């Protein structure tokens, strides 16, 4: 076997795909610039490490199952002047996840709660956190399915492994008794282990309506809010404002 083939075999065996793909080009460049062998090796190692990091981020983003790719960078903070931008950007540093703290985004429909929850979740993926997105109804369904398959323990083991779980749209539909029980179990699984980011249109005082049991809801809120950041998003629907604005623009253009 010639040297080139031998080298490429070793690089495959050692699982260094970026070395394999780029060594010839980097070698040529280093040769032209008269750089040392150490520089050549350093450059290749840097590229391999960067590619691995990017792959890991892509894998975490995929596993999280976000319904959109909304980002903090595309959130228009000027549209919600009462929202503390610095506070949101601080949450984007994800220290609350390391501290196992929770986040509740509370506000009327259309105010950007899901946008922010997804954006913060994506940020967490980039920072090495394992994240999973559910709607409240979707999570309840997952429990129902898992129960039918006798796989609740497996589902809960998955849940416990995550650093952050996003629960979107809690409160939009009241949960039936089975679903409410599932979510109680879910909240106990996460307590002091997994951070939660919850979006809801209902203040805590109205949560008993969602779960249908005053006492259990009280216990749940107690745990959730043991360590919590509550972000209230005031105001009207962004979608509505946005479409009114474009209509005004249309009028003005006439
Ligand atoms: P909610 O979850 O509070 O009902 P969404 O996050 O789904 O609201 O927002 C509705 C739509 O408006 C989404 O497409 C979202 O990206 C957009 N949106 C809401 N608020 C903003 C904002 N401040 N800047 C940019 N887009 C926004
Ligand atoms: Mg939403």
Short mmCIF file of C-alpha atoms and ligand atoms in Angstrom, two decimals:
data_model
loop_
_atom_site.label_atom_id
_atom_site.label_comp_id
_atom_site.label_asym_id
_atom_site.label_seq_id
_atom_site.Cartn_x
_atom_site.Cartn_y
_atom_site.Cartn_z
CA UNK A 1 0.00 0.00 0.00
CA UNK A 2 1.39 3.42 -0.80
CA UNK A 3 1.89 6.04 1.92
CA UNK A 4 -1.09 8.15 0.91
CA UNK A 5 -3.46 5.23 1.14
CA UNK A 6 -1.94 4.09 4.38
CA UNK A 7 -2.29 7.57 5.91
CA UNK A 8 -5.89 7.86 4.78
CA UNK A 9 -6.67 4.49 6.28
CA UNK A 10 -5.20 5.52 9.62
CA UNK A 11 -7.16 8.80 9.60
CA UNK A 12 -10.36 6.87 9.00
CA UNK A 13 -9.53 4.36 11.68
CA UNK A 14 -8.80 7.17 14.14
CA UNK A 15 -12.03 8.92 13.13
CA UNK A 16 -10.45 12.16 11.98
CA UNK A 17 -12.65 13.03 8.99
CA UNK A 18 -11.53 16.66 8.84
CA UNK A 19 -7.86 15.62 8.83
CA UNK A 20 -8.69 13.25 6.02
CA UNK A 21 -10.58 15.83 4.00
CA UNK A 22 -8.23 18.74 4.49
CA UNK A 23 -4.69 17.50 5.15
CA UNK A 24 -3.56 17.77 1.53
CA UNK A 25 -4.77 21.33 1.15
CA UNK A 26 -3.37 22.47 4.51
CA UNK A 27 -0.07 20.75 3.74
CA UNK A 28 0.16 22.64 0.46
CA UNK A 29 -0.61 25.98 2.09
CA UNK A 30 1.88 25.38 4.90
CA UNK A 31 4.49 24.37 2.34
CA UNK A 32 3.95 27.56 0.34
CA UNK A 33 4.27 29.72 3.44
CA UNK A 34 7.24 27.76 4.77
CA UNK A 35 5.43 27.03 8.04
CA UNK A 36 6.64 24.48 10.58
CA UNK A 37 5.27 20.97 10.87
CA UNK A 38 3.81 21.91 14.23
CA UNK A 39 1.76 24.68 12.56
CA UNK A 40 0.43 22.19 10.05
CA UNK A 41 -0.62 19.84 12.80
CA UNK A 42 -2.11 22.65 14.86
CA UNK A 43 -4.21 23.93 11.96
CA UNK A 44 -5.58 20.50 11.22
CA UNK A 45 -6.31 19.79 14.88
CA UNK A 46 -8.14 23.12 15.17
CA UNK A 47 -10.28 22.33 12.14
CA UNK A 48 -11.08 18.85 13.41
CA UNK A 49 -12.07 20.22 16.83
CA UNK A 50 -14.22 22.99 15.30
CA UNK A 51 -16.02 20.53 13.03
CA UNK A 52 -16.68 18.21 15.95
CA UNK A 53 -18.06 21.06 18.04
CA UNK A 54 -20.34 22.14 15.19
CA UNK A 55 -21.57 18.58 14.67
CA UNK A 56 -22.37 18.29 18.36
CA UNK A 57 -24.36 21.55 18.24
CA UNK A 58 -26.25 20.41 15.15
CA UNK A 59 -27.04 17.10 16.84
CA UNK A 60 -28.33 18.81 19.99
CA UNK A 61 -30.47 21.22 17.92
CA UNK A 62 -31.95 18.31 15.99
CA UNK A 63 -32.63 16.25 19.11
CA UNK A 64 -34.34 19.19 20.79
CA UNK A 65 -37.10 19.14 18.17
CA UNK A 66 -37.82 22.85 18.03
CA UNK A 67 -40.84 23.82 15.93
CA UNK A 68 -39.02 26.83 14.45
CA UNK A 69 -35.58 28.36 14.23
CA UNK A 70 -36.39 31.65 15.95
CA UNK A 71 -33.37 33.33 17.48
CA UNK A 72 -32.72 36.08 20.01
CA UNK A 73 -31.07 38.01 17.17
CA UNK A 74 -34.36 38.15 15.25
CA UNK A 75 -36.42 39.24 18.26
CA UNK A 76 -37.37 42.89 17.97
CA UNK A 77 -36.96 44.25 21.49
CA UNK A 78 -38.06 47.74 20.43
CA UNK A 79 -41.53 46.29 19.82
CA UNK A 80 -41.80 45.41 23.54
CA UNK A 81 -40.15 48.33 25.37
CA UNK A 82 -41.45 47.08 28.73
CA UNK A 83 -39.48 43.87 28.35
CA UNK A 84 -36.02 44.10 29.90
CA UNK A 85 -33.71 43.24 27.02
CA UNK A 86 -30.64 42.85 29.19
CA UNK A 87 -32.45 40.37 31.39
CA UNK A 88 -33.37 38.22 28.37
CA UNK A 89 -29.83 38.37 26.98
CA UNK A 90 -28.55 37.38 30.44
CA UNK A 91 -30.89 34.38 30.42
CA UNK A 92 -29.38 33.59 27.01
CA UNK A 93 -26.06 32.95 28.76
CA UNK A 94 -27.84 29.94 30.26
CA UNK A 95 -26.41 30.21 33.75
CA UNK A 96 -29.93 29.55 35.04
CA UNK A 97 -29.68 26.07 33.53
CA UNK A 98 -26.42 25.30 35.30
CA UNK A 99 -28.15 26.40 38.52
CA UNK A 100 -31.21 24.21 37.77
CA UNK A 101 -33.45 27.25 37.85
CA UNK A 102 -36.72 27.52 35.95
CA UNK A 103 -38.13 30.13 33.64
CA UNK A 104 -41.74 31.15 33.13
CA UNK A 105 -42.66 33.37 30.19
CA UNK A 106 -46.08 34.81 30.85
CA UNK A 107 -48.21 36.93 28.55
CA UNK A 108 -51.15 37.11 26.19
CA UNK A 109 -51.11 35.29 22.83
CA UNK A 110 -48.86 36.58 20.07
CA UNK A 111 -46.44 38.47 22.30
CA UNK A 112 -43.35 36.42 21.44
CA UNK A 113 -43.30 33.85 24.26
CA UNK A 114 -42.71 30.86 22.00
CA UNK A 115 -40.20 32.85 19.97
CA UNK A 116 -38.18 33.60 23.10
CA UNK A 117 -38.50 30.08 24.51
CA UNK A 118 -37.22 28.54 21.27
CA UNK A 119 -34.48 31.15 20.95
CA UNK A 120 -33.26 30.51 24.50
CA UNK A 121 -33.43 26.76 23.92
CA UNK A 122 -31.34 27.05 20.77
CA UNK A 123 -28.83 29.18 22.62
CA UNK A 124 -28.61 26.47 25.28
CA UNK A 125 -27.89 23.85 22.58
CA UNK A 126 -25.02 25.99 21.34
CA UNK A 127 -23.68 26.17 24.85
CA UNK A 128 -23.49 22.43 25.22
CA UNK A 129 -26.82 21.83 26.96
CA UNK A 130 -29.14 19.02 26.08
CA UNK A 131 -32.62 20.41 25.42
CA UNK A 132 -36.06 19.07 24.53
CA UNK A 133 -39.07 20.99 23.30
CA UNK A 134 -42.66 19.93 23.98
CA UNK A 135 -45.99 21.65 23.86
CA UNK A 136 -47.87 20.95 27.09
CA UNK A 137 -50.49 18.98 25.12
CA UNK A 138 -47.75 17.15 23.19
CA UNK A 139 -46.01 16.12 26.39
CA UNK A 140 -49.27 14.83 27.86
CA UNK A 141 -49.76 12.78 24.68
CA UNK A 142 -46.25 11.38 24.95
CA UNK A 143 -47.07 10.21 28.47
CA UNK A 144 -50.31 8.61 27.33
CA UNK A 145 -48.49 6.76 24.54
CA UNK A 146 -45.68 5.73 26.88
CA UNK A 147 -48.20 4.42 29.39
CA UNK A 148 -49.91 2.32 26.72
CA UNK A 149 -46.53 0.84 25.76
CA UNK A 150 -45.43 0.45 29.39
CA UNK A 151 -42.55 2.78 28.68
CA UNK A 152 -43.13 5.60 31.14
CA UNK A 153 -39.86 4.82 32.92
CA UNK A 154 -38.00 5.02 29.66
CA UNK A 155 -39.63 8.36 28.83
CA UNK A 156 -38.81 9.71 32.26
CA UNK A 157 -35.22 8.50 32.00
CA UNK A 158 -34.94 10.51 28.76
CA UNK A 159 -36.43 13.52 30.47
CA UNK A 160 -34.05 13.29 33.42
CA UNK A 161 -31.07 13.31 31.08
CA UNK A 162 -31.94 16.73 29.65
CA UNK A 163 -30.55 19.96 31.02
CA UNK A 164 -33.51 22.05 29.84
CA UNK A 165 -37.04 21.19 28.83
CA UNK A 166 -39.23 23.75 27.10
CA UNK A 167 -42.95 23.40 27.73
CA UNK A 168 -44.83 25.62 25.34
CA UNK A 169 -48.46 26.71 25.63
CA UNK A 170 -49.35 25.60 29.11
CA UNK A 171 -52.87 26.73 29.84
CA UNK A 172 -54.22 27.07 26.32
CA UNK A 173 -56.35 24.00 26.79
CA UNK A 174 -57.42 22.58 30.14
CA UNK A 175 -55.89 19.15 30.65
CA UNK A 176 -58.01 16.09 31.25
CA UNK A 177 -57.39 14.18 34.46
CA UNK A 178 -54.95 11.70 32.90
CA UNK A 179 -52.95 14.47 31.27
CA UNK A 180 -52.89 16.52 34.45
CA UNK A 181 -51.52 13.52 36.35
CA UNK A 182 -48.89 12.99 33.68
CA UNK A 183 -47.74 16.56 34.00
CA UNK A 184 -47.60 16.29 37.80
CA UNK A 185 -45.31 13.28 37.37
CA UNK A 186 -43.29 15.17 34.84
CA UNK A 187 -42.83 18.15 37.15
CA UNK A 188 -41.67 15.88 39.97
CA UNK A 189 -39.15 14.23 37.66
CA UNK A 190 -37.67 17.61 36.81
CA UNK A 191 -37.60 19.07 40.30
CA UNK A 192 -34.06 20.30 41.09
CA UNK A 193 -32.67 18.17 38.29
CA UNK A 194 -33.79 19.62 34.96
CA UNK A 195 -34.52 23.26 34.22
CA UNK A 196 -37.89 24.10 32.75
CA UNK A 197 -38.80 26.96 30.45
CA UNK A 198 -42.56 27.30 30.38
CA UNK A 199 -44.68 29.60 28.26
CA UNK A 200 -48.19 30.33 29.43
CA UNK A 201 -51.00 32.81 28.99
CA UNK A 202 -52.25 32.23 32.54
CA UNK A 203 -50.91 33.68 35.81
CA UNK A 204 -50.26 31.12 38.56
CA UNK A 205 -53.52 32.02 40.28
CA UNK A 206 -55.36 30.54 37.31
CA UNK A 207 -53.30 27.37 36.98
CA UNK A 208 -55.77 25.27 39.00
CA UNK A 209 -58.06 25.66 35.95
CA UNK A 210 -55.42 23.92 33.82
CA UNK A 211 -54.81 21.04 36.19
CA UNK A 212 -58.23 20.82 37.77
CA UNK A 213 -56.95 20.28 41.30
CA UNK A 214 -56.24 23.19 43.62
CA UNK A 215 -54.07 21.34 46.13
CA UNK A 216 -51.86 19.48 43.67
CA UNK A 217 -51.47 22.60 41.54
CA UNK A 218 -50.36 24.46 44.65
CA UNK A 219 -47.69 21.83 45.30
CA UNK A 220 -46.58 21.95 41.68
CA UNK A 221 -46.28 25.73 41.62
CA UNK A 222 -44.42 25.59 44.91
CA UNK A 223 -41.75 23.36 43.41
CA UNK A 224 -41.60 25.18 40.10
CA UNK A 225 -41.18 28.56 41.73
CA UNK A 226 -38.64 27.42 44.30
CA UNK A 227 -36.05 28.82 41.90
CA UNK A 228 -37.71 30.69 39.09
CA UNK A 229 -37.28 33.61 36.74
CA UNK A 230 -40.63 35.05 35.78
CA UNK A 231 -40.66 37.15 32.64
CA UNK A 232 -43.91 38.95 31.96
CA UNK A 233 -44.45 40.04 28.41
CA UNK A 234 -47.01 42.79 28.41
CA UNK A 235 -48.92 44.20 25.51
CA UNK A 236 -50.70 43.26 22.37
CA UNK A 237 -50.03 40.61 19.79
CA UNK A 238 -46.92 41.26 17.70
CA UNK A 239 -48.59 39.58 14.73
CA UNK A 240 -51.54 41.95 15.02
CA UNK A 241 -49.30 45.00 15.40
CA UNK A 242 -47.17 43.80 12.53
CA UNK A 243 -50.11 43.37 10.18
CA UNK A 244 -51.60 46.73 11.25
CA UNK A 245 -48.24 48.35 10.58
CA UNK A 246 -47.98 46.87 7.11
CA UNK A 247 -51.55 47.98 6.39
CA UNK A 248 -50.67 51.50 7.51
CA UNK A 249 -47.59 51.32 5.29
CA UNK A 250 -49.89 50.27 2.47
CA UNK A 251 -52.24 53.17 3.16
CA UNK A 252 -49.36 55.67 3.31
CA UNK A 253 -47.97 54.40 0.03
CA UNK A 254 -51.24 55.10 -1.78
P1 LIG B 1 -46.77 33.64 21.63
O1 LIG B 1 -46.03 32.37 21.80
O2 LIG B 1 -46.59 34.61 22.74
O3 LIG B 1 -48.22 33.43 21.31
P2 LIG B 1 -45.12 33.87 19.29
O4 LIG B 1 -43.76 33.76 19.88
O5 LIG B 1 -45.63 32.66 18.60
O6 LIG B 1 -46.16 34.39 20.36
O7 LIG B 1 -45.14 35.11 18.30
C1 LIG B 1 -46.03 35.21 17.21
C2 LIG B 1 -45.24 35.56 15.94
O8 LIG B 1 -44.75 36.89 16.07
C3 LIG B 1 -44.02 34.69 15.75
O9 LIG B 1 -43.81 34.54 14.37
C4 LIG B 1 -42.90 35.49 16.37
O10 LIG B 1 -41.64 35.19 15.77
C5 LIG B 1 -43.32 36.90 16.08
N1 LIG B 1 -42.92 37.83 17.13
C6 LIG B 1 -43.56 38.07 18.30
N2 LIG B 1 -42.94 39.03 19.00
C7 LIG B 1 -41.86 39.40 18.28
C8 LIG B 1 -40.82 40.37 18.45
N3 LIG B 1 -40.79 41.18 19.52
N4 LIG B 1 -39.88 40.46 17.49
C9 LIG B 1 -39.93 39.68 16.38
N5 LIG B 1 -40.89 38.75 16.16
C10 LIG B 1 -41.86 38.62 17.06
MG1 LIG B 2 -46.78 30.47 21.55
#
